[in-house]
Short mmCIF file of C-alpha atoms in Angstrom, two decimals:
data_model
loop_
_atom_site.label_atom_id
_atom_site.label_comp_id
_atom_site.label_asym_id
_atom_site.label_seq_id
_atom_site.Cartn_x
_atom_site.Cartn_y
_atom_site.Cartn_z
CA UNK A 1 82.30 0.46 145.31
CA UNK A 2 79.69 -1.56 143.18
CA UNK A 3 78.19 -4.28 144.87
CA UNK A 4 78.18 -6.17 142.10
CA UNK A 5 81.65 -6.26 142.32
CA UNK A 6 82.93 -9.43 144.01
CA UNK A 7 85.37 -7.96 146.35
CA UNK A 8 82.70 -6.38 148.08
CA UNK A 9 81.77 -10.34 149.43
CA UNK A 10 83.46 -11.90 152.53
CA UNK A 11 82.04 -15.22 151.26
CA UNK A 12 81.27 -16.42 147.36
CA UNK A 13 77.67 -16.89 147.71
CA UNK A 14 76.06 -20.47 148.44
CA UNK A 15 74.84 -22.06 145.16
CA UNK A 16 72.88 -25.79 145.24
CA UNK A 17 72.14 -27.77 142.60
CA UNK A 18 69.88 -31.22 142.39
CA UNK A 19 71.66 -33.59 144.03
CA UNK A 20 73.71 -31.38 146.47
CA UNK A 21 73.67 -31.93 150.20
CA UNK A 22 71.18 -29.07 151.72
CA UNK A 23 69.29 -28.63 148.38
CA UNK A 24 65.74 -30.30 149.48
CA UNK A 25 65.82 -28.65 152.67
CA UNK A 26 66.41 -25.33 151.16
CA UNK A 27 63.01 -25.89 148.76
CA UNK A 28 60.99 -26.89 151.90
CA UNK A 29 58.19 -24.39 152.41
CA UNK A 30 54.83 -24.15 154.24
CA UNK A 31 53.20 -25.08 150.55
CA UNK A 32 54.12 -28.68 149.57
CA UNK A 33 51.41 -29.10 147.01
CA UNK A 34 53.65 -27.90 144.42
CA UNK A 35 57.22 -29.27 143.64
CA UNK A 36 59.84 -26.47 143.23
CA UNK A 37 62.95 -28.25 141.16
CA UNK A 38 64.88 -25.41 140.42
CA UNK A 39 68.60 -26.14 137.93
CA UNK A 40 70.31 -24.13 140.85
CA UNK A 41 69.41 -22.58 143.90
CA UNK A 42 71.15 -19.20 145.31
CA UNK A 43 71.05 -19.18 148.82
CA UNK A 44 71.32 -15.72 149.84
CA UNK A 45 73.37 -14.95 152.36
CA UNK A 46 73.05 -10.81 151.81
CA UNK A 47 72.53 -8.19 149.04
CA UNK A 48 75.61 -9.43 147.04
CA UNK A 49 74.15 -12.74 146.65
CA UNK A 50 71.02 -11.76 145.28
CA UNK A 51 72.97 -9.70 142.89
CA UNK A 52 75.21 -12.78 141.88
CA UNK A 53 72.01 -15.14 141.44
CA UNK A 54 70.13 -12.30 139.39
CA UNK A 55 73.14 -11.43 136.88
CA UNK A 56 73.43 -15.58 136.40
CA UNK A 57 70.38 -16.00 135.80
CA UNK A 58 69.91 -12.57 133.05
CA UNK A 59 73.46 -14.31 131.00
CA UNK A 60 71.83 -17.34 130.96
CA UNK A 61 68.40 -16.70 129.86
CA UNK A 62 67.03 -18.08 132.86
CA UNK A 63 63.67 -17.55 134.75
CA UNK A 64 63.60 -16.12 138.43
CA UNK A 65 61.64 -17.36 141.60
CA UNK A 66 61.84 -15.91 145.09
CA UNK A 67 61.15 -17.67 148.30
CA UNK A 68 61.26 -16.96 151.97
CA UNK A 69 59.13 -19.06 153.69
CA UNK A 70 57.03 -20.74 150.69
CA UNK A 71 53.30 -19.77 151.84
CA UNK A 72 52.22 -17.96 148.68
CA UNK A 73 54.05 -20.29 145.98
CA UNK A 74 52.29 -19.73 142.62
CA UNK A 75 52.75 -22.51 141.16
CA UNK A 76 54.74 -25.82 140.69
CA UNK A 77 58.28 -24.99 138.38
CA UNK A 78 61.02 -26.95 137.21
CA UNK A 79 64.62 -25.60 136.02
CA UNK A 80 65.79 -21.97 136.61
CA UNK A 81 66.92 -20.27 139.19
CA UNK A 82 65.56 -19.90 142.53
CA UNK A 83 67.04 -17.31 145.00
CA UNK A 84 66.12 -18.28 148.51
CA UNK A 85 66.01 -15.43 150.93
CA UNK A 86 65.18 -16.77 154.10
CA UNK A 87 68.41 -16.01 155.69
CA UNK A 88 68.06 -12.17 155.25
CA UNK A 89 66.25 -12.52 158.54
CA UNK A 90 67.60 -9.03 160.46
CA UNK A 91 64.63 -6.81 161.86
CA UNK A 92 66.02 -3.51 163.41
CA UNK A 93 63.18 -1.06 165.33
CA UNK A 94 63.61 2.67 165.56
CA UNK A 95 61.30 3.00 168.24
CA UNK A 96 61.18 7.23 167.99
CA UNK A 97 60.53 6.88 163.95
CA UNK A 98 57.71 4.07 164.65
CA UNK A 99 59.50 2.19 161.96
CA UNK A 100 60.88 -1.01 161.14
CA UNK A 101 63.48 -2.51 158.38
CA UNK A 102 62.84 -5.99 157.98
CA UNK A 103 64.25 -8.08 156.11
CA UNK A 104 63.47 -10.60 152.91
CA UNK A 105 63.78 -13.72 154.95
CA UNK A 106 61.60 -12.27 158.19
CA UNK A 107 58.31 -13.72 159.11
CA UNK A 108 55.99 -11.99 160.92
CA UNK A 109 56.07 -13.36 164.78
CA UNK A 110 60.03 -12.03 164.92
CA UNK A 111 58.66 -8.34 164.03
CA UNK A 112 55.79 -8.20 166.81
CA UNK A 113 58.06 -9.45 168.88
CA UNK A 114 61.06 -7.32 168.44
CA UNK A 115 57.98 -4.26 167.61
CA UNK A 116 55.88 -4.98 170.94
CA UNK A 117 59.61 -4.10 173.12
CA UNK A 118 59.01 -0.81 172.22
CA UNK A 119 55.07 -0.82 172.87
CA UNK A 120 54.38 -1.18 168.64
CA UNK A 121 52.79 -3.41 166.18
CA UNK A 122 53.16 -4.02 162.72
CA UNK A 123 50.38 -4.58 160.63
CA UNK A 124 50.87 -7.70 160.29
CA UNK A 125 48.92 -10.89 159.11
CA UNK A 126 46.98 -13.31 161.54
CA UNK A 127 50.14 -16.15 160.59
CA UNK A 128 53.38 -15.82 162.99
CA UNK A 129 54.71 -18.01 160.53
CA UNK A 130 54.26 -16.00 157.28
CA UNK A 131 57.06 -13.68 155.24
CA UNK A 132 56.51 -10.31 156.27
CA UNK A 133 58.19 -8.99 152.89
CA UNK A 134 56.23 -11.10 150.29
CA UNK A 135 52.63 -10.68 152.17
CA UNK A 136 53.91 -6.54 152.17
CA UNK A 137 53.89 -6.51 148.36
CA UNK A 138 50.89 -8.59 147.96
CA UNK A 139 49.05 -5.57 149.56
CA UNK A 140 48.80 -7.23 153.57
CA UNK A 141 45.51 -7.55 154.83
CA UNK A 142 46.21 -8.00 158.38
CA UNK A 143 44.82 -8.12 161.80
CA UNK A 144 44.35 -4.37 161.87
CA UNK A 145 42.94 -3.98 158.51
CA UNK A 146 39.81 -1.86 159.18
CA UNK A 147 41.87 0.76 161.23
CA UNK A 148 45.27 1.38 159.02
CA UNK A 149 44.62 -0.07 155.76
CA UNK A 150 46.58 -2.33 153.94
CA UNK A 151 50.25 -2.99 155.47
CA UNK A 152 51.90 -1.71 151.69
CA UNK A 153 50.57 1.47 153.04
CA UNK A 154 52.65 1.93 155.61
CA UNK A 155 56.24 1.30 153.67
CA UNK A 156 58.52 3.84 153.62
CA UNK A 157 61.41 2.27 151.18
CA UNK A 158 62.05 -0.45 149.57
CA UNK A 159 65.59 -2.38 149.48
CA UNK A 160 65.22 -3.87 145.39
CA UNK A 161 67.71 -5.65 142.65
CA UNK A 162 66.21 -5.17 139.38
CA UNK A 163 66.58 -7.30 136.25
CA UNK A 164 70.36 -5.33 135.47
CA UNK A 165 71.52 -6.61 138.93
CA UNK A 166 71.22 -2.92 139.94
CA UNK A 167 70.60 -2.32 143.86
CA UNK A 168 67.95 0.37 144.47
CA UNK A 169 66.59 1.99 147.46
CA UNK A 170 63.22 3.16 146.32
CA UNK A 171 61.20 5.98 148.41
CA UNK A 172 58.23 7.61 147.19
CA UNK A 173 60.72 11.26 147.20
CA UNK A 174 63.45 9.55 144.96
CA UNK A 175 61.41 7.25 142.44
CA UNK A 176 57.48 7.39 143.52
CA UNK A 177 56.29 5.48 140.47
CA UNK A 178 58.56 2.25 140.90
CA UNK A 179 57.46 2.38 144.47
CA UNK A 180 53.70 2.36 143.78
CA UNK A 181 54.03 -0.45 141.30
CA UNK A 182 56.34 -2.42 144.04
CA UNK A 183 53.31 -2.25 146.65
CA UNK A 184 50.54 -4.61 145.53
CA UNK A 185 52.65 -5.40 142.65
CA UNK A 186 53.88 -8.31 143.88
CA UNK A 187 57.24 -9.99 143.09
CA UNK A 188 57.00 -8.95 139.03
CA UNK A 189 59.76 -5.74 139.37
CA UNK A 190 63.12 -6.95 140.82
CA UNK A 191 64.15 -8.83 143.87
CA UNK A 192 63.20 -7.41 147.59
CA UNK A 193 65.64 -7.76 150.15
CA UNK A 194 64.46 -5.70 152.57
CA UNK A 195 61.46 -3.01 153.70
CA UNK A 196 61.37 -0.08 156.08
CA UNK A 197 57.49 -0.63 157.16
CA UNK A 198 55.48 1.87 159.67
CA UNK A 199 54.60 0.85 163.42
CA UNK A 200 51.20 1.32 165.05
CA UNK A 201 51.30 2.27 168.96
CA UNK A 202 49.35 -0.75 170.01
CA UNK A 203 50.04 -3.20 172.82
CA UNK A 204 47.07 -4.56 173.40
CA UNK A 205 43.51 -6.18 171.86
CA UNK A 206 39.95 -7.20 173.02
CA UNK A 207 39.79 -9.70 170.77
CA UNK A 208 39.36 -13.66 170.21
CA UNK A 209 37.40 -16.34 168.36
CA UNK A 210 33.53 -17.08 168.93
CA UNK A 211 32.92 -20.71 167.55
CA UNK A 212 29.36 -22.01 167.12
CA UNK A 213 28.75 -25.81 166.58
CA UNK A 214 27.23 -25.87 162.83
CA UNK A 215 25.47 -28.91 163.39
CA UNK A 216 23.51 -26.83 166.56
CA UNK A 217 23.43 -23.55 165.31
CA UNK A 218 21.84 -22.85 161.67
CA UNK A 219 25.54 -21.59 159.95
CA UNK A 220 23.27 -19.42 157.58
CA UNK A 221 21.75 -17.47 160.89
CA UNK A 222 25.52 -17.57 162.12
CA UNK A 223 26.26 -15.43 159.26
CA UNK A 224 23.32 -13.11 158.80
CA UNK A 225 23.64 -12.38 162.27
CA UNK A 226 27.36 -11.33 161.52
CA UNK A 227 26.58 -9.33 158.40
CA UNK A 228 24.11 -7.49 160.21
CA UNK A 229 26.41 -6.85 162.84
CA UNK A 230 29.30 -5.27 160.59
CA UNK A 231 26.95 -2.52 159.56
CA UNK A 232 27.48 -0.25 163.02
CA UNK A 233 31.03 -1.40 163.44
CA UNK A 234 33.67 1.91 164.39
CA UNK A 235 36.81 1.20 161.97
CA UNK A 236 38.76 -0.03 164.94
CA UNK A 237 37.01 -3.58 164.88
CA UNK A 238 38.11 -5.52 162.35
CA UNK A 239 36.44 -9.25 161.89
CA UNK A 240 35.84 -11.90 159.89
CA UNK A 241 34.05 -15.38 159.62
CA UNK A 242 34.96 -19.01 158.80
CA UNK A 243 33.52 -22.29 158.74
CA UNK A 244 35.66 -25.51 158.20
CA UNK A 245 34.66 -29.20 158.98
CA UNK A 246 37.82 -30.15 161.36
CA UNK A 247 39.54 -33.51 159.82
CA UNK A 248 39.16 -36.86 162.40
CA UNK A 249 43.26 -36.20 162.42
CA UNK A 250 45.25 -37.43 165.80
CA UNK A 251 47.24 -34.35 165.59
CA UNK A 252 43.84 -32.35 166.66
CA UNK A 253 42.32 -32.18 170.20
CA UNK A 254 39.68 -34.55 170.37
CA UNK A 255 37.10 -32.26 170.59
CA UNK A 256 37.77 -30.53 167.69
CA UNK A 257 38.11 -34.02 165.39
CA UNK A 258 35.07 -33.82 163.30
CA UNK A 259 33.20 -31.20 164.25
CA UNK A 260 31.94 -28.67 161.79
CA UNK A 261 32.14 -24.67 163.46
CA UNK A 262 31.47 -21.15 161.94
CA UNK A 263 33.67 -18.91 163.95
CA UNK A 264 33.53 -15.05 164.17
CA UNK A 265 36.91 -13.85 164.77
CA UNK A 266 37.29 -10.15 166.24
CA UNK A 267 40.25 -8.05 166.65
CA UNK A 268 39.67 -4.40 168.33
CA UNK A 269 41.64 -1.88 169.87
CA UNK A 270 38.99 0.20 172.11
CA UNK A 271 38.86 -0.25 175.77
CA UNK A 272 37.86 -4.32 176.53
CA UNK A 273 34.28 -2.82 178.38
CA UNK A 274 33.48 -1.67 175.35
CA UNK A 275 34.98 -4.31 173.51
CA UNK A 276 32.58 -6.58 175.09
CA UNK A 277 29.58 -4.35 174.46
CA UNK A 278 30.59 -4.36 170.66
CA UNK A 279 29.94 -8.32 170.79
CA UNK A 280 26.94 -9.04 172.23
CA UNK A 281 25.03 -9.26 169.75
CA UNK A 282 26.93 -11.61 168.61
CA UNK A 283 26.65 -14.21 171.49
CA UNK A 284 23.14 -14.07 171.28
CA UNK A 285 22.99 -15.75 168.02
CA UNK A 286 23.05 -18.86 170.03
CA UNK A 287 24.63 -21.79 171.86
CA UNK A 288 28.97 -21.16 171.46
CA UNK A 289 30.95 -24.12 170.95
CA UNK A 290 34.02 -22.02 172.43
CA UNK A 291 34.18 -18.11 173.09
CA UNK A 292 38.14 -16.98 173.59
CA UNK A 293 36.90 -12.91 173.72
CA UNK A 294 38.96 -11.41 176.34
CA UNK A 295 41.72 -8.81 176.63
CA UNK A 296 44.99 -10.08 175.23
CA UNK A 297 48.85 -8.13 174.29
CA UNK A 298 49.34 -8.24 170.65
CA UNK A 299 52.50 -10.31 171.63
CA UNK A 300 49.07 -13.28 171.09
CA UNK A 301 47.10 -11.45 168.18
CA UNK A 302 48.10 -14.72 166.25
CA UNK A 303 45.53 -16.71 168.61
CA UNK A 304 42.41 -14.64 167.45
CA UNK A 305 43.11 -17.11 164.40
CA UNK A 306 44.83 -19.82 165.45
CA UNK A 307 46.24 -20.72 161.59
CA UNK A 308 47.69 -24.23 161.26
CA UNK A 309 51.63 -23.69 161.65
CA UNK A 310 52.60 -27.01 159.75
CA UNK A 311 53.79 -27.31 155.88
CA UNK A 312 50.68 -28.90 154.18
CA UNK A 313 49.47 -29.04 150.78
CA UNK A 314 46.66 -26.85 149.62
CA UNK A 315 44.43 -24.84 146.36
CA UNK A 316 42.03 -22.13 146.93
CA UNK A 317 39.62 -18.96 145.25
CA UNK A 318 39.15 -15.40 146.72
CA UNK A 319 36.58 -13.12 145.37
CA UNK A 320 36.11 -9.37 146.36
CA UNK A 321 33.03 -8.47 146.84
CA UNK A 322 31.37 -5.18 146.47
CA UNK A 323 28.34 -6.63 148.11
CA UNK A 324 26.74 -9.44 149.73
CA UNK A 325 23.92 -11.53 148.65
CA UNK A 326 23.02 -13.65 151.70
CA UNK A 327 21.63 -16.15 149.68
CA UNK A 328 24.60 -16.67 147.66
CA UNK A 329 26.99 -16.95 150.75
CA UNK A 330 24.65 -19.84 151.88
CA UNK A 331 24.97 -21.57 149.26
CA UNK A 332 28.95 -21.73 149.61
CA UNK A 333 28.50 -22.73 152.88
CA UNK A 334 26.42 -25.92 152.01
CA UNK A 335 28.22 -26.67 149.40
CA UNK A 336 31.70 -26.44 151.45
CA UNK A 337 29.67 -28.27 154.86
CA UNK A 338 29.89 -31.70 156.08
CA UNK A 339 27.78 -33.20 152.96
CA UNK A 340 30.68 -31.54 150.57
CA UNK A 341 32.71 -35.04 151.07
CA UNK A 342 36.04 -32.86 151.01
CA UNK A 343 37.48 -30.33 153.81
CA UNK A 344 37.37 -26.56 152.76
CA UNK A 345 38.05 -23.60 154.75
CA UNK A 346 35.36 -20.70 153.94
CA UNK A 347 35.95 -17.33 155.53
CA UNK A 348 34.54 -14.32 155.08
CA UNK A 349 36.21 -10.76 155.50
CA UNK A 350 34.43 -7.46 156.31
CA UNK A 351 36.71 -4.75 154.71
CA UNK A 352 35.59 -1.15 154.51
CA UNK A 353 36.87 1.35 156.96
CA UNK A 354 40.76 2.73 156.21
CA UNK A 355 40.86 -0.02 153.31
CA UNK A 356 38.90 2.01 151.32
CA UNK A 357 41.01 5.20 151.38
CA UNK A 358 43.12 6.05 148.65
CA UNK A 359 46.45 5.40 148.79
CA UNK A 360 49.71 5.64 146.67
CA UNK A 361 50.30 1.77 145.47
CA UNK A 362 49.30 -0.61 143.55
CA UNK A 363 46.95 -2.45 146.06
CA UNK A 364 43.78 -2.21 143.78
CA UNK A 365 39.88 -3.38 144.43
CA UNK A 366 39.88 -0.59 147.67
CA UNK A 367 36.20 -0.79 146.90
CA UNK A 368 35.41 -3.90 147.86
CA UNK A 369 33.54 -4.48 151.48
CA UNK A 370 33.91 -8.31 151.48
CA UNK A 371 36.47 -9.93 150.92
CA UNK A 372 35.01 -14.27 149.97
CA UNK A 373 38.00 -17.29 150.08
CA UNK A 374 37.54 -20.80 149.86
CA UNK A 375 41.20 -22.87 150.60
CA UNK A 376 40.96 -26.37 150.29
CA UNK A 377 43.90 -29.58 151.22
CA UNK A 378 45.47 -31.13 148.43
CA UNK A 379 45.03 -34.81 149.56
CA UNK A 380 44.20 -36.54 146.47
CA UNK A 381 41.91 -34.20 144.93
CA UNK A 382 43.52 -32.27 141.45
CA UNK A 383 43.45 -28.75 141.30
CA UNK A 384 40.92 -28.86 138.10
CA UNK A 385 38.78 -30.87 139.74
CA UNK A 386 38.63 -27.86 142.68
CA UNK A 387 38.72 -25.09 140.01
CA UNK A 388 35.52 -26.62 138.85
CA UNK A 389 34.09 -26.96 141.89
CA UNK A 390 35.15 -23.28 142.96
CA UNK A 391 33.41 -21.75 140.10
CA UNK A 392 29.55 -23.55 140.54
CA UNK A 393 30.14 -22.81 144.57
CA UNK A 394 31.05 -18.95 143.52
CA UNK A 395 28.69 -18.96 141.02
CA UNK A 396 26.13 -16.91 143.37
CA UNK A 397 27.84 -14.20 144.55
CA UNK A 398 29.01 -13.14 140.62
CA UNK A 399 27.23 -10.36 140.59
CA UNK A 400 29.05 -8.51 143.36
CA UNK A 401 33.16 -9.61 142.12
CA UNK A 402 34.92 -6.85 141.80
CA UNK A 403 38.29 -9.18 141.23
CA UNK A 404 40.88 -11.15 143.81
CA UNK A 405 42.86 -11.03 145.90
CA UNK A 406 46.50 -11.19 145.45
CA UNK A 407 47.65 -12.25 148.91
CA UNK A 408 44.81 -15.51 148.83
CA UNK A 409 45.40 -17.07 145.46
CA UNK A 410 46.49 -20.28 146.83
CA UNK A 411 48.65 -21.51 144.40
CA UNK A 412 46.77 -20.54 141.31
CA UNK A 413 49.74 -18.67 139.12
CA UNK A 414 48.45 -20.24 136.36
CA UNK A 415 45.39 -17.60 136.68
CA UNK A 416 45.77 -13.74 136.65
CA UNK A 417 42.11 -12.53 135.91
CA UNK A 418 40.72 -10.63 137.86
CA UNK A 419 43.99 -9.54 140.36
CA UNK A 420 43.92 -5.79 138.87
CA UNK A 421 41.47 -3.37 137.29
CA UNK A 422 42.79 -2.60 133.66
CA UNK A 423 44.35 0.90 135.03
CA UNK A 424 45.94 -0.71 137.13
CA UNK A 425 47.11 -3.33 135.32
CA UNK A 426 48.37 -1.05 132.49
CA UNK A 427 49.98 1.06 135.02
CA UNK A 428 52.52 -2.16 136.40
CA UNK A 429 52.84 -3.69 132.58
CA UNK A 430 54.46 -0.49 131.86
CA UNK A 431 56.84 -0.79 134.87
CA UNK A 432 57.54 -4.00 133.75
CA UNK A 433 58.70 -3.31 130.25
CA UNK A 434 60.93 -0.69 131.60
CA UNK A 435 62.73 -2.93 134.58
CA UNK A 436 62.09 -6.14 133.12
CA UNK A 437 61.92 -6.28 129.79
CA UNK A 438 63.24 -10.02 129.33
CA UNK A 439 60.61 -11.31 132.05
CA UNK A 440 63.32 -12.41 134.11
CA UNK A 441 60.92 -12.90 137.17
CA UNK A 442 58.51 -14.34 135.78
CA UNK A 443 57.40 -17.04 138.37
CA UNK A 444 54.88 -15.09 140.32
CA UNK A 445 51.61 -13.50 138.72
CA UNK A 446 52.32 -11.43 136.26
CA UNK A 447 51.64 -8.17 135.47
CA UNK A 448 53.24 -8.27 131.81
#
């Protein structure tokens, strides 16, 4: 039978409008910068729903948003209709394919969890907290990056409603192109409701954060040190560097109000002897503030990062980078220090290693080595005042952009430079006029 067809539902499907008991709480996400105010909200309860909510919204001329968890938002919106999918939450392992199908509504903590049962990992991101689906189509640079590529590299189907309220189930044997333009695509070709993603056989990591006090230790040493120390790196170490001042906030241990650290964060899957052999060059760049390097199970990857797990308000910039100038990367990091007057989270991604490789999706800038974001809290400060300020503190590393990033646009879907290469680009705008010709989703970044 159809599953459009109505008899196919146990339940009619759960529609809010402003005003209606349950809608607020169903528009709270992680973002709150940006106010969501949708005419009516579809609450998806399974496939059928989504269906429903898509064929309203095509009759009545209406745009079409997606949320899970709210992390990536685009952009603030008002009328519409906004499926929510968070309740499409199911993650079933098949431990002898190495292979999971998660869900639309899934974030990533409940597949380690239910993956690491069966000694697996997903690729996952370093955010327990963050939709495994959505950060899958953005491309997914995750903890792993360096050693398996991109997590859209590892899906084998894709569970989609398109624009005509058809249900698909996409593989790269039965329609390869839609597929490739669903993987780094984003949310531009239909409606995801679930993935079937590839495991990794890894239980555990020598990994963990090494923070240096910036008032103590030179940042700009911190980070040529770390450069330098990415150029002998096997593809199994995957790493990056940030440096935030910490906000005089009660909510933070005391010893972190205040104080301004540039943190090397390392994730590797060797043998923890060599593990620590790997970094020490890197604690003899000077005095840590804190050094969590040890041997952990991937079960507490999420603490090599440590993200904030509370809804805030925030903008940001990401540049790739098919280069570094040294001197350029400085100069973010004084502009973004304790004299900046505003907090801003700079980190610093070394990329390289299985990102590189071709693959069959639409992930696109695979050259890149670095990968350079600024995110900044929305606490008064307008986002044009930050746009200006992200484009003189960029200014010196222009030379080596090779574009963004879509999975760290913080908020900015008012700005689609720069996410694709023209091929690209042409490629999915194609797609688009053929499975979405009226724009129907067309609160994301588009491709059209």
């Amino acid at each position: 039978m159809d599953s459009r067809d109505p008899g196919t539902r146990t339940a009619p499907p759960l529609v809010l409008r402003p005003g209606d008991d349950g809608y607020d709480d169903e528009l709270a996400g992680f973002q709150t910068g940006f106010a969501q105010r949708p005419d009516v909200v579809f609450a998806a309860r399974g496939t059928d729903d989504v269906v429903a909510a898509v064929t309203y919204a095509a009759g009545a001329g209406l745009p079409v948003g997606v949320q899970a968890t709210g992390h990536g938002l685009p952009d603030a919106s008002r009328g519409g209709v906004l499926i929510s999918t968070r309740r499409l939450d199911e993650v079933a392992v098949d431990p002898a394919a190495r292979t999971a199908r998660v869900g639309a509504g899934v974030r990533w903590g409940q597949v380690v969890a239910a993956a690491a049962e069966h000694g697996l990992a997903p690729l996952n991101g370093s955010a327990p907290s963050v939709g495994a689906v959505s950060y899958t189509l953005g491309g997914g640079l995750g903890i792993l990056a360096r050693e398996f590529g991109y997590a859209a590299d590892h899906v084998r189907s894709v569970d989609l409603v398109t624009a005509d309220g058809s249900v698909r189930h996409v593989t790269a044997a039965g329609d390869p192109e839609l597929l490739w333009g669903l993987l780094g695509g984003g949310a531009n070709l239909g409606v995801v409701t679930a993935l079937e993603i590839g495991l990794v056989p890894v239980t555990h990591l020598y990994g963990g954060a090494l923070a240096f006090d910036g008032r103590e230790v030179d940042p700009g040493a911190v980070l040529r040190a770390y450069v330098a120390w990415t150029g002998g790196l096997p593809d199994e170490v995957t790493s990056s560097v940030a440096a935030l001042v910490y906000p005089d906030l009660p909510m933070l241990p005391e010893a972190l109000r205040g104080r301004y650290l540039v943190t090397v964060r390392v994730a590797y899957t060797g043998r923890a002897e060599d593990g620590e052999r790997l970094v020490a060059p890197l604690r003899a760049i000077g005095p840590a503030f804190s050094d969590s390097l040890r041997e952990l199970p991937y079960t507490d990857s999420h603490t090599i990062h440590s993200d904030p797990d509370f809804p805030h308000a925030y903008y940001g910039e990401s540049r790739m980078l098919d280069g570094l100038d040294t001197a350029g990367i400085a100069r973010v990091l004084s502009r973004t220090g304790p004299a900046a007057g505003h907090m801003h989270v700079v980190q610093l991604n070394h990329l390289g290693g299985a990102l590189a490789r071709p693959a069959d999706n639409a992930v696109p800038h695979r050259d890149a080595r670095w990968l350079l974001r600024i995110l900044s809290p929305l606490d008064g400060t307008d986002r044009e005042t930050l746009r200006d300020f992200y484009a003189e503190t960029l200014a010196g590393v222009r030379g080596h952009v090779v574009g963004r990033s879509l999975n760290f646009t913080f908020a900015s879907g008012d700005r689609t430079e720069g996410l694709y290469d023209a091929e690209t680009q042409k490629r999915l705008a194609g797609l688009k006029a053929l499975y979405d010709p009226a724009n129907l989703f067309r609160r994301n970044y588009g491709v059209g």
